[in-house]
Coordinates of C-alpha atoms and ligand atoms in Angstrom, one line a residue:
X1 CA -55.6 -99.7 -17.8
X2 CA -59.3 -99.2 -18.7
X3 CA -62.0 -99.6 -16.1
X4 CA -63.2 -102.6 -18.1
X5 CA -59.7 -104.2 -17.8
X6 CA -59.6 -103.6 -14.1
X7 CA -63.1 -105.1 -13.7
X8 CA -62.0 -108.1 -15.7
X9 CA -59.0 -108.6 -13.4
X10 CA -61.1 -108.1 -10.3
X11 CA -63.3 -110.9 -11.6
X12 CA -60.4 -113.3 -12.0
X13 CA -59.0 -112.3 -8.5
X14 CA -62.5 -113.0 -6.9
X15 CA -62.6 -116.4 -8.6
X16 CA -59.1 -117.2 -7.4
X17 CA -59.9 -116.2 -3.9
X18 CA -61.8 -119.4 -3.6
X19 CA -58.6 -121.4 -4.3
X20 CA -55.5 -121.6 -2.0
X21 CA -52.0 -121.4 -3.6
X22 CA -51.5 -124.8 -2.1
X23 CA -54.0 -126.3 -4.5
X24 CA -52.9 -124.2 -7.5
X25 CA -49.3 -125.4 -6.9
X26 CA -50.5 -129.0 -6.9
X27 CA -51.9 -128.7 -10.4
X28 CA -50.2 -131.1 -12.8
X29 CA -47.5 -129.5 -15.0
X30 CA -48.0 -126.1 -13.4
X31 CA -44.3 -125.8 -12.5
X32 CA -43.4 -126.5 -16.2
X33 CA -45.9 -123.9 -17.5
X34 CA -45.0 -121.2 -15.1
X35 CA -41.1 -121.7 -15.3
X36 CA -39.2 -119.9 -18.0
X37 CA -35.5 -119.7 -18.9
X38 CA -33.4 -117.4 -21.1
X39 CA -29.8 -118.5 -21.1
X40 CA -28.5 -118.6 -17.4
X41 CA -31.6 -116.9 -16.0
X42 CA -34.6 -118.9 -14.8
X43 CA -37.7 -117.4 -13.5
X44 CA -40.5 -119.3 -11.7
X45 CA -43.9 -117.8 -11.3
X46 CA -45.6 -121.0 -10.1
X47 CA -46.0 -119.5 -6.7
X48 CA -48.0 -116.6 -7.9
X49 CA -51.7 -116.4 -7.1
X50 CA -52.6 -116.6 -10.7
X51 CA -53.9 -119.1 -13.1
X52 CA -54.0 -119.6 -16.9
X53 CA -57.3 -117.7 -17.4
X54 CA -56.1 -114.7 -15.4
X55 CA -52.8 -114.7 -17.2
X56 CA -54.6 -114.8 -20.5
X57 CA -56.7 -111.8 -19.5
X58 CA -53.5 -109.9 -18.6
X59 CA -52.0 -111.1 -21.9
X60 CA -55.0 -109.5 -23.7
X61 CA -54.6 -106.3 -21.9
X62 CA -50.9 -105.9 -22.7
X63 CA -51.5 -106.9 -26.4
X64 CA -54.2 -104.3 -26.5
X65 CA -51.7 -101.7 -25.1
X66 CA -49.6 -102.6 -28.2
X67 CA -46.5 -103.3 -26.2
X68 CA -44.5 -104.6 -29.3
X69 CA -45.1 -101.3 -30.9
X70 CA -44.0 -99.3 -27.8
X71 CA -41.0 -101.6 -27.4
X72 CA -39.8 -101.0 -31.0
X73 CA -40.6 -97.3 -30.7
X74 CA -38.2 -97.2 -27.8
X75 CA -35.4 -99.2 -29.4
X76 CA -35.7 -97.0 -32.5
X77 CA -35.0 -93.9 -30.4
X78 CA -38.2 -92.0 -30.9
X79 CA -38.8 -89.4 -28.1
X80 CA -41.1 -91.4 -25.9
X81 CA -40.0 -89.4 -22.9
X82 CA -42.5 -86.7 -23.9
X83 CA -42.4 -84.4 -20.9
X84 CA -38.6 -83.8 -21.7
X85 CA -39.0 -84.5 -25.4
X86 CA -36.2 -87.1 -25.2
X87 CA -35.5 -90.4 -26.8
X88 CA -34.8 -93.4 -24.5
X89 CA -31.8 -95.3 -25.8
X90 CA -30.1 -97.2 -23.0
X91 CA -30.5 -100.3 -25.1
X92 CA -28.3 -98.6 -27.8
X93 CA -25.5 -98.7 -25.3
X94 CA -25.4 -102.5 -25.6
X95 CA -26.5 -102.8 -29.2
X96 CA -23.0 -103.8 -30.3
X97 CA -23.3 -107.0 -28.2
X98 CA -26.8 -107.8 -29.6
X99 CA -27.5 -110.7 -32.2
X100 CA -30.3 -108.7 -33.8
X101 CA -29.9 -105.7 -36.1
X102 CA -29.8 -102.5 -34.2
X103 CA -32.8 -100.2 -34.5
X104 CA -31.1 -97.1 -33.0
X105 CA -30.1 -94.3 -35.3
X106 CA -26.6 -94.8 -36.8
X107 CA -25.2 -91.5 -35.6
X108 CA -26.1 -92.5 -32.0
X109 CA -24.5 -95.9 -32.4
X110 CA -21.4 -94.3 -33.7
X111 CA -21.2 -91.9 -30.8
X112 CA -21.6 -94.6 -28.3
X113 CA -18.9 -96.7 -30.1
X114 CA -16.5 -93.7 -29.9
X115 CA -17.4 -93.2 -26.2
X116 CA -16.7 -96.9 -25.4
X117 CA -13.3 -96.6 -27.1
X118 CA -12.4 -93.6 -25.0
X119 CA -13.5 -95.5 -22.0
X120 CA -11.4 -98.4 -22.9
X121 CA -8.2 -96.2 -23.5
X122 CA -8.8 -94.6 -20.1
X123 CA -9.1 -98.0 -18.3
X124 CA -6.0 -99.2 -20.0
X125 CA -4.1 -96.0 -19.0
X126 CA -5.2 -96.3 -15.3
X127 CA -4.5 -100.1 -15.2
X128 CA -1.1 -99.5 -17.0
X129 CA -0.1 -96.7 -14.8
X130 CA 0.2 -94.2 -17.6
X131 CA -1.3 -90.8 -18.2
X132 CA -3.2 -92.0 -21.3
X133 CA -2.0 -89.0 -23.3
X134 CA -4.7 -86.9 -21.5
X135 CA -2.8 -85.8 -18.5
X136 CA -4.2 -88.4 -16.0
X137 CA -2.4 -88.8 -12.7
X138 CA -0.3 -92.0 -12.7
X139 CA 0.2 -94.7 -10.0
X140 CA -3.5 -94.9 -9.1
X141 CA -4.5 -97.5 -6.6
X142 CA -7.9 -96.3 -5.4
X143 CA -10.9 -94.9 -7.3
X144 CA -13.6 -92.9 -5.8
X145 CA -16.9 -93.0 -7.6
X146 CA -18.6 -89.7 -6.8
X147 CA -22.2 -89.8 -7.9
X148 CA -25.7 -90.4 -6.6
X149 CA -28.9 -92.1 -7.7
X150 CA -28.3 -93.7 -11.2
X151 CA -24.7 -92.4 -11.1
X152 CA -24.1 -94.6 -8.0
X153 CA -26.7 -97.5 -7.6
X154 CA -26.1 -99.4 -10.8
X155 CA -22.3 -99.1 -10.8
X156 CA -22.1 -99.9 -7.1
X157 CA -24.3 -102.9 -7.5
X158 CA -22.2 -104.1 -10.4
X159 CA -18.9 -103.7 -8.7
X160 CA -20.1 -105.3 -5.4
X161 CA -21.9 -108.3 -7.2
X162 CA -19.0 -109.0 -9.5
X163 CA -16.2 -108.9 -6.9
X164 CA -15.1 -112.4 -8.0
X165 CA -14.4 -111.1 -11.5
X166 CA -12.4 -108.0 -10.3
X167 CA -8.9 -107.7 -11.7
X168 CA -7.6 -106.3 -8.5
X169 CA -5.8 -103.4 -10.2
X170 CA -7.7 -100.7 -8.3
X171 CA -9.8 -100.6 -5.1
X172 CA -13.2 -99.0 -5.7
X173 CA -14.9 -96.7 -3.3
X174 CA -18.4 -95.0 -3.6
X175 CA -19.3 -91.6 -2.2
X176 CA -23.0 -90.9 -3.1
X177 CA -24.2 -89.0 0.0
X178 CA -23.6 -85.6 1.2
X179 CA -23.2 -86.9 4.7
X180 CA -19.7 -85.6 5.6
X181 CA -18.9 -88.6 7.8
X182 CA -18.0 -90.8 4.9
X183 CA -16.3 -88.1 2.9
X184 CA -14.1 -87.4 6.0
X185 CA -13.4 -91.1 6.5
X186 CA -12.3 -91.5 2.8
X187 CA -10.1 -88.4 3.1
X188 CA -8.6 -89.8 6.3
X189 CA -7.9 -93.3 4.9
X190 CA -6.9 -92.8 1.2
X191 CA -3.6 -91.6 -0.1
X192 CA -4.6 -88.5 -2.3
X193 CA -1.6 -89.0 -4.6
X194 CA -2.8 -92.5 -5.5
X195 CA -6.5 -91.7 -5.7
X196 CA -8.6 -91.1 -8.9
X197 CA -11.9 -89.3 -8.4
X198 CA -14.7 -90.1 -10.9
X199 CA -17.2 -87.2 -10.9
X200 CA -20.2 -88.9 -12.3
X201 CA -23.2 -86.7 -12.9
X202 CA -25.4 -86.6 -16.0
X203 CA -26.5 -83.0 -15.2
X204 CA -23.3 -81.9 -13.4
X205 CA -25.6 -79.9 -11.2
X206 CA -26.4 -82.5 -8.3
X207 CA -25.6 -80.7 -5.0
X208 CA -24.3 -83.8 -3.3
X209 CA -21.8 -84.7 -6.0
X210 CA -20.5 -81.2 -6.5
X211 CA -20.2 -80.5 -2.8
X212 CA -18.1 -83.6 -2.3
X213 CA -16.2 -82.9 -5.5
X214 CA -15.1 -79.5 -4.2
X215 CA -14.1 -81.1 -0.9
X216 CA -12.0 -83.8 -2.6
X217 CA -10.5 -81.2 -4.9
X218 CA -9.3 -79.2 -1.8
X219 CA -8.0 -82.4 -0.3
X220 CA -6.0 -83.2 -3.4
X221 CA -4.7 -79.6 -3.8
X222 CA -3.5 -79.7 -0.1
X223 CA -1.7 -82.9 -0.9
X224 CA 0.1 -81.1 -3.8
X225 CA 0.9 -78.0 -1.6
X226 CA -1.7 -76.0 -3.6
X227 CA -0.4 -77.1 -7.0
X228 CA -3.8 -77.0 -8.9
X229 CA -2.7 -78.5 -12.1
X230 CA -1.2 -81.7 -10.5
X231 CA -4.2 -82.1 -8.2
X232 CA -6.7 -81.7 -11.0
X233 CA -5.0 -84.6 -12.9
X234 CA -6.8 -86.9 -10.4
X235 CA -10.3 -86.0 -11.8
X236 CA -12.2 -87.7 -14.5
X237 CA -15.8 -86.6 -15.2
X238 CA -18.7 -88.5 -16.7
X239 CA -21.5 -86.1 -17.7
X240 CA -23.8 -84.9 -20.4
X241 CA -22.9 -81.3 -19.3
X242 CA -19.3 -81.0 -20.6
X243 CA -19.2 -77.2 -20.1
X244 CA -20.1 -77.5 -16.4
X245 CA -17.4 -80.2 -16.0
X246 CA -14.9 -78.0 -17.7
X247 CA -15.9 -75.1 -15.5
X248 CA -15.3 -77.3 -12.5
X249 CA -11.8 -77.9 -13.9
X250 CA -11.9 -81.2 -15.7
X251 CA -10.6 -80.6 -19.3
X252 CA -12.8 -82.0 -22.1
X253 CA -10.4 -84.8 -22.8
X254 CA -11.1 -86.2 -19.4
X255 CA -14.8 -85.9 -19.7
X256 CA -16.6 -89.0 -20.9
X257 CA -20.0 -88.5 -22.4
X258 CA -23.5 -89.2 -21.1
X259 CA -26.5 -88.3 -23.2
X260 CA -30.0 -86.9 -22.8
X261 CA -31.3 -90.1 -24.3
X262 CA -30.0 -92.2 -21.4
X263 CA -31.8 -91.7 -18.1
X264 CA -29.7 -91.7 -14.9
X265 CA -31.2 -94.9 -13.6
X266 CA -30.6 -96.6 -17.0
X267 CA -27.0 -95.5 -17.3
X268 CA -24.8 -98.2 -15.8
X269 CA -24.2 -99.3 -19.4
X270 CA -22.7 -96.0 -20.3
X271 CA -19.5 -94.4 -19.2
X272 CA -21.3 -94.0 -15.8
X273 CA -20.2 -97.6 -15.5
X274 CA -16.5 -96.6 -15.7
X275 CA -15.9 -97.7 -12.2
X276 CA -17.3 -101.1 -13.3
X277 CA -14.8 -101.2 -16.2
X278 CA -12.0 -100.2 -13.9
X279 CA -12.9 -103.0 -11.5
X280 CA -13.4 -105.7 -14.1
X281 CA -11.5 -104.5 -17.1
X282 CA -13.2 -103.6 -20.3
X283 CA -13.9 -107.2 -21.4
X284 CA -15.7 -107.7 -18.2
X285 CA -17.7 -104.6 -18.7
X286 CA -18.6 -105.7 -22.3
X287 CA -19.7 -109.1 -20.9
X288 CA -22.2 -107.1 -18.7
X289 CA -23.4 -105.4 -21.8
X290 CA -23.6 -108.8 -23.6
X291 CA -25.9 -110.1 -20.9
X292 CA -28.2 -107.1 -21.1
X293 CA -28.2 -107.4 -25.0
X294 CA -29.2 -111.0 -24.7
X295 CA -32.2 -109.9 -22.6
X296 CA -32.9 -107.1 -25.2
X297 CA -33.0 -109.7 -28.0
X298 CA -35.3 -111.9 -26.0
X299 CA -37.6 -108.9 -25.2
X300 CA -37.6 -108.1 -28.9
X301 CA -38.4 -111.5 -30.2
X302 CA -40.5 -113.6 -27.8
X303 CA -44.3 -113.5 -27.7
X304 CA -45.8 -112.1 -24.6
X305 CA -46.6 -115.5 -22.9
X306 CA -42.9 -116.5 -23.2
X307 CA -41.4 -113.1 -22.7
X308 CA -39.8 -112.8 -19.3
X309 CA -39.9 -109.0 -18.9
X310 CA -43.5 -109.0 -20.1
X311 CA -44.5 -111.7 -17.7
X312 CA -42.7 -110.1 -14.8
X313 CA -44.5 -106.8 -15.5
X314 CA -47.9 -108.6 -15.8
X315 CA -47.5 -110.4 -12.6
X316 CA -46.4 -107.2 -10.9
X317 CA -49.5 -105.4 -12.2
X318 CA -51.7 -108.3 -11.1
X319 CA -50.4 -108.1 -7.6
X320 CA -50.8 -104.3 -7.6
X321 CA -54.1 -103.8 -9.3
X322 CA -56.0 -107.0 -8.8
X323 CA -54.7 -108.2 -5.5
X324 CA -54.2 -104.8 -4.0
X325 CA -50.6 -105.3 -2.8
X326 CA -49.1 -101.9 -2.0
X327 CA -45.5 -103.1 -1.8
X328 CA -43.2 -105.7 -3.0
X329 CA -40.1 -107.1 -1.3
X330 CA -36.9 -108.1 -3.2
X331 CA -34.8 -110.6 -1.3
X332 CA -31.5 -111.7 -2.9
X333 CA -30.0 -114.7 -1.3
X334 CA -26.4 -113.6 -1.9
X335 CA -24.6 -111.0 0.1
X336 CA -23.0 -109.6 -3.0
X337 CA -26.4 -108.7 -4.4
X338 CA -27.2 -106.6 -1.3
X339 CA -27.6 -103.5 -3.3
X340 CA -30.2 -105.0 -5.6
X341 CA -33.2 -103.8 -3.6
X342 CA -31.9 -100.3 -3.6
X343 CA -31.1 -100.4 -7.3
X344 CA -34.7 -101.7 -8.1
X345 CA -36.1 -99.1 -5.8
X346 CA -34.8 -96.3 -8.0
X347 CA -35.5 -98.1 -11.3
X348 CA -39.1 -98.9 -10.4
X349 CA -40.2 -96.1 -8.0
X350 CA -38.5 -93.2 -9.9
X351 CA -39.8 -94.6 -13.2
X352 CA -43.3 -95.6 -12.2
X353 CA -44.0 -93.5 -9.1
X354 CA -46.4 -91.3 -11.1
X355 CA -50.1 -90.4 -10.7
X356 CA -50.8 -88.6 -13.9
X357 CA -50.7 -89.8 -17.5
X358 CA -48.4 -88.1 -20.1
X359 CA -51.5 -86.0 -21.0
X360 CA -51.7 -84.7 -17.5
X361 CA -54.9 -86.6 -16.6
X362 CA -55.1 -88.7 -13.3
X363 CA -54.2 -92.3 -13.8
X364 CA -57.0 -94.9 -13.8
X365 CA -55.4 -97.3 -11.3
X366 CA -52.7 -97.6 -8.6
X367 CA -49.2 -97.5 -10.0
X368 CA -45.9 -98.5 -8.5
X369 CA -45.9 -100.5 -5.3
X370 CA -43.2 -99.6 -2.7
X371 CA -40.1 -101.7 -3.4
X372 CA -38.0 -102.7 -0.5
X373 CA -35.9 -105.6 0.7
X374 CA -32.7 -107.0 2.1
X375 CA -30.5 -110.0 1.7
X376 CA -31.6 -113.5 2.8
X377 CA -31.1 -115.2 5.1
X378 CA -30.6 -112.0 7.2
X379 CA -34.1 -110.8 6.2
X380 CA -35.6 -114.0 7.6
X381 CA -34.4 -112.9 11.0
X382 CA -35.8 -109.4 10.6
X383 CA -39.0 -108.9 8.6
X384 CA -40.1 -112.3 7.4
X385 CA -42.3 -112.7 10.5
X386 CA -44.5 -110.0 9.0
X387 CA -44.4 -111.5 5.6
X388 CA -45.6 -114.9 6.9
X389 CA -48.2 -113.8 9.5
X390 CA -48.7 -110.1 9.2
X391 CA -52.0 -108.6 8.1
X392 CA -50.6 -107.4 4.7
X393 CA -49.8 -109.6 1.8
X394 CA -46.3 -108.6 0.4
X395 CA -45.3 -110.4 -2.8
X396 CA -41.7 -111.4 -2.7
X397 CA -39.1 -111.6 -5.4
X398 CA -36.5 -114.2 -4.5
X399 CA -33.2 -114.0 -6.3
X400 CA -30.5 -116.7 -6.0
X401 CA -27.6 -118.3 -7.8
X402 CA -27.4 -122.1 -8.4
X403 CA -23.5 -122.2 -8.3
X404 CA -21.5 -120.1 -5.9
X405 CA -18.2 -118.6 -6.7
X406 CA -16.5 -120.2 -3.7
X407 CA -16.0 -123.8 -2.6
X408 CA -17.9 -123.7 0.7
X409 CA -20.5 -126.1 -0.4
X410 CA -22.4 -126.5 2.9
X411 CA -22.9 -122.7 3.1
X412 CA -24.3 -122.4 -0.3
X413 CA -26.6 -125.5 0.1
X414 CA -28.0 -123.9 3.3
X415 CA -28.5 -120.6 1.5
X416 CA -30.4 -122.2 -1.4
X417 CA -32.4 -124.4 0.9
X418 CA -33.6 -121.3 2.8
X419 CA -34.5 -119.5 -0.4
X420 CA -36.7 -122.3 -1.6
X421 CA -38.2 -122.9 1.9
X422 CA -39.4 -119.3 2.3
X423 CA -41.2 -119.3 -1.0
X424 CA -42.8 -122.7 0.0
X425 CA -43.8 -121.5 3.5
X426 CA -45.3 -118.3 2.1
X427 CA -47.4 -120.3 -0.4
X428 CA -48.4 -123.3 1.5
X429 CA -48.6 -122.0 5.1
X430 CA -49.6 -124.2 8.0
X431 CA -53.2 -125.0 8.8
X432 CA -54.7 -124.7 12.2
X433 CA -55.1 -128.4 12.2
X434 CA -51.4 -128.9 11.5
X435 CA -50.5 -126.4 14.2
X436 CA -52.8 -128.1 16.6
X437 CA -51.4 -131.5 16.0
X438 CA -48.1 -130.1 16.9
X439 CA -49.2 -128.3 20.1
X440 CA -48.2 -130.4 23.2
X441 CA -49.4 -130.3 26.8
X442 CA -51.9 -127.9 28.5
X443 CA -55.7 -127.8 28.2
X444 CA -57.6 -128.0 24.9
X445 CA -58.2 -124.3 25.1
X446 CA -54.5 -123.6 25.7
X447 CA -53.6 -125.7 22.7
X448 CA -56.1 -124.0 20.5
X449 CA -54.7 -120.6 21.6
X450 CA -51.2 -121.6 20.8
X451 CA -52.2 -123.2 17.5
X452 CA -53.9 -119.9 16.4
X453 CA -50.6 -118.2 16.9
X454 CA -48.6 -121.0 15.1
X455 CA -50.9 -121.0 12.1
X456 CA -49.5 -119.6 8.8
X457 CA -52.3 -118.5 6.4
X458 CA -50.0 -119.2 3.4
X459 CA -51.5 -118.3 -0.1
X460 CA -48.8 -115.6 -0.2
X461 CA -47.2 -115.1 -3.6
X462 CA -43.6 -115.0 -4.6
X463 CA -41.5 -115.2 -7.7
X464 CA -38.2 -117.0 -7.8
X465 CA -35.3 -115.9 -10.1
X466 CA -32.3 -118.2 -10.2
X467 CA -29.1 -117.4 -12.1
X468 CA -26.9 -120.4 -12.9
X469 CA -24.0 -118.4 -11.7
X470 CA -23.5 -114.7 -10.8
X471 CA -21.4 -113.5 -13.8
X472 CA -21.3 -110.2 -15.7
X473 CA -23.5 -111.8 -18.3
X474 CA -26.2 -113.1 -15.9
X475 CA -26.2 -109.8 -13.9
X476 CA -26.6 -107.8 -17.1
X477 CA -29.6 -110.0 -18.0
X478 CA -31.1 -109.6 -14.6
X479 CA -31.0 -105.8 -14.7
X480 CA -32.2 -105.5 -18.3
X481 CA -35.2 -107.9 -17.4
X482 CA -36.3 -105.4 -14.8
X483 CA -35.7 -102.4 -17.0
X484 CA -38.0 -103.8 -19.7
X485 CA -40.6 -104.9 -17.2
X486 CA -40.7 -101.2 -16.2
X487 CA -41.4 -100.2 -19.7
X488 CA -44.2 -102.7 -20.0
X489 CA -45.7 -101.5 -16.7
X490 CA -45.5 -97.9 -17.8
X491 CA -47.7 -98.9 -20.8
X492 CA -50.2 -100.7 -18.6
X493 CA -50.4 -97.8 -16.1
X494 CA -50.1 -95.1 -18.8
X495 CA -47.3 -93.1 -17.2
X496 CA -44.0 -91.8 -18.5
X497 CA -41.3 -94.1 -17.1
X498 CA -38.5 -91.9 -18.1
X499 CA -38.9 -88.5 -16.3
X500 CA -38.7 -87.8 -12.6
X501 CA -40.3 -84.4 -11.9
X502 CA -41.2 -85.6 -8.3
X503 CA -37.6 -85.2 -7.1
X504 CA -37.3 -81.6 -8.0
X505 CA -39.4 -79.8 -5.3
X506 CA -37.4 -81.1 -2.4
X507 CA -34.1 -80.1 -4.1
X508 CA -35.4 -76.6 -4.5
X509 CA -36.6 -76.3 -0.9
X510 CA -33.3 -77.6 0.4
X511 CA -31.6 -74.7 -1.4
X512 CA -34.0 -72.3 0.3
X513 CA -33.5 -73.8 3.7
X514 CA -29.7 -73.9 3.8
X515 CA -29.2 -70.2 4.4
X516 CA -31.7 -70.4 7.2
X517 CA -29.6 -73.0 8.9
X518 CA -26.4 -71.0 8.7
X519 CA -27.6 -67.4 9.0
X520 CA -30.5 -65.7 10.6
X521 CA -32.7 -65.4 7.6
X522 CA -35.7 -67.8 7.8
X523 CA -38.2 -65.9 5.8
X524 CA -40.3 -67.6 3.2
X525 CA -40.3 -71.0 5.1
X526 CA -43.4 -72.7 6.3
X527 CA -44.2 -72.7 10.0
X528 CA -43.2 -76.4 10.5
X529 CA -39.8 -76.0 8.8
X530 CA -39.2 -72.7 10.6
X531 CA -39.9 -74.4 14.0
X532 CA -37.4 -77.2 13.1
X533 CA -34.8 -74.7 11.9
X534 CA -35.2 -72.9 15.2
X535 CA -34.8 -76.1 17.2
X536 CA -31.6 -76.9 15.3
X537 CA -30.3 -73.3 16.1
X538 CA -31.1 -73.7 19.8
X539 CA -29.4 -77.1 19.9
X540 CA -26.2 -75.5 18.2
X541 CA -26.3 -72.6 20.6
X542 CA -26.1 -75.2 23.4
X543 CA -22.9 -76.5 21.9
X544 CA -24.2 -79.2 19.5
X545 CA -22.4 -78.3 16.3
Ligands
F6P1 O1 -32.6 -86.8 -8.0 C1 -32.9 -87.7 -9.0 C2 -31.8 -87.8 -10.0 O2 -32.0 -86.9 -11.0 C3 -31.8 -89.2 -10.6 O3 -32.7 -89.4 -11.6 C4 -30.3 -89.3 -11.0 O4 -30.0 -90.6 -11.2 C5 -29.7 -88.7 -9.8 O5 -30.6 -87.6 -9.5 C6 -28.3 -88.1 -10.1 O6 -28.3 -87.2 -11.2 P1 -27.0 -86.8 -11.9 O7 -26.4 -88.0 -12.5 O8 -27.4 -85.7 -12.8 O9 -26.1 -86.2 -10.9

């Protein structure tokens, strides 16, 4: 944003400081003006500390940033990821389900279509217990998705969220981390001859995934008394690096493609979502794509003031840049959406956690807030105290579903009532007078003291997202909503949302440190790391392995 934009927003924020959210909420028709719906997804911004004038200013800023042009440039597949000279075409993965003409290049759409057909045959083969004509192991009951970051978070979220739609043909397990405890537990509990391993890695160079891949390969080979060919039939790879997957031992016919034009954190719609298709069946996976495509169509056609991703992005930028909020909490009121905060953490923080522009200049304003959260109501009994009465204001995104997929009516009503209550409590608060009126017994001074501690400042913003039901379509819409909000924020903040150079340094250092842990060589390490390595070695020499 320009300095003048920031000054404009600061002016609106200063004006709004004179008004409590309690008064804003009471304005006639506010809830109608600040509530929007696209299909099964409703979003309510009425509890944001914003008014029509401030929103209009944000609208001017985003229009000036030529967001429609940037949006179409992305959909057309121009190389907007400039630091890697790559197109950004995750939307092409769901273009087949869109109601609007596709903008992506035809050859890309044809490649995607061919990949989806291969994915479908693979799913049919595994569900049908055949080798699919590509040498797959048969009789598979369990699938291990081996991948991390985008190769794990989106697929895991979708499988867990959509458990009610699972066909029950296979059990799905996820192994993202290099922590051997989980790897060992899976090897202990699964039957290797009935397990299929999906090696999901766009680069096929991610240490965690390859390390676990080698371990599971040994485990499978042991189960076949060293017969490599039979053991290797239990592997399918999903990667943009077919050569590396082949070098690992997965033949090309069992490698499904990923592409440079789909970032890892945007890849659940690709074959990286194979585990989702195995859980739900290909029609269920296509329904997920359909939901995302419906949000794409909305993003491509609605004006900014009725455009959900744009509004979500603007409200986020308002909280970050005009209200100075350094974090935002995501609280889904549904256990099956427990992975949503982690998914959004990667989507937003890996995309927007930048402090230089694509030209290498420092950005003009703060960029991504820290994204964190947990499921409600659990979160109410953990960190909501700080949200209500702590010194920092943390905007909250509440996510709920109107109709549950179970018949336990009372539970669901309690869940929804809590969701609504928390947003109300954050916004309205409780005045000192109200707290005082409730304080009983003791002297006036004691009642004052107690009332001070039982006062809630309120005036704390939140957004409420309600899905009619949690279905593949509505989940697809929810994820695409956030993807597009990220694109819009990247324009406002002038950062490249599609690279992630910031994760590289740590990876390189880990490689340098490993030999120091196992051997005696600790040269080239900084003093702090050297001291920690020494402490680990001493602990080991005392018998801690
Ligand atoms: O470390 C960051 C990252 O590159 C993410 O962007 C990506 O989702 C993850 O690692 C996994 O990468 P890959 O799919 O190449 O194994």
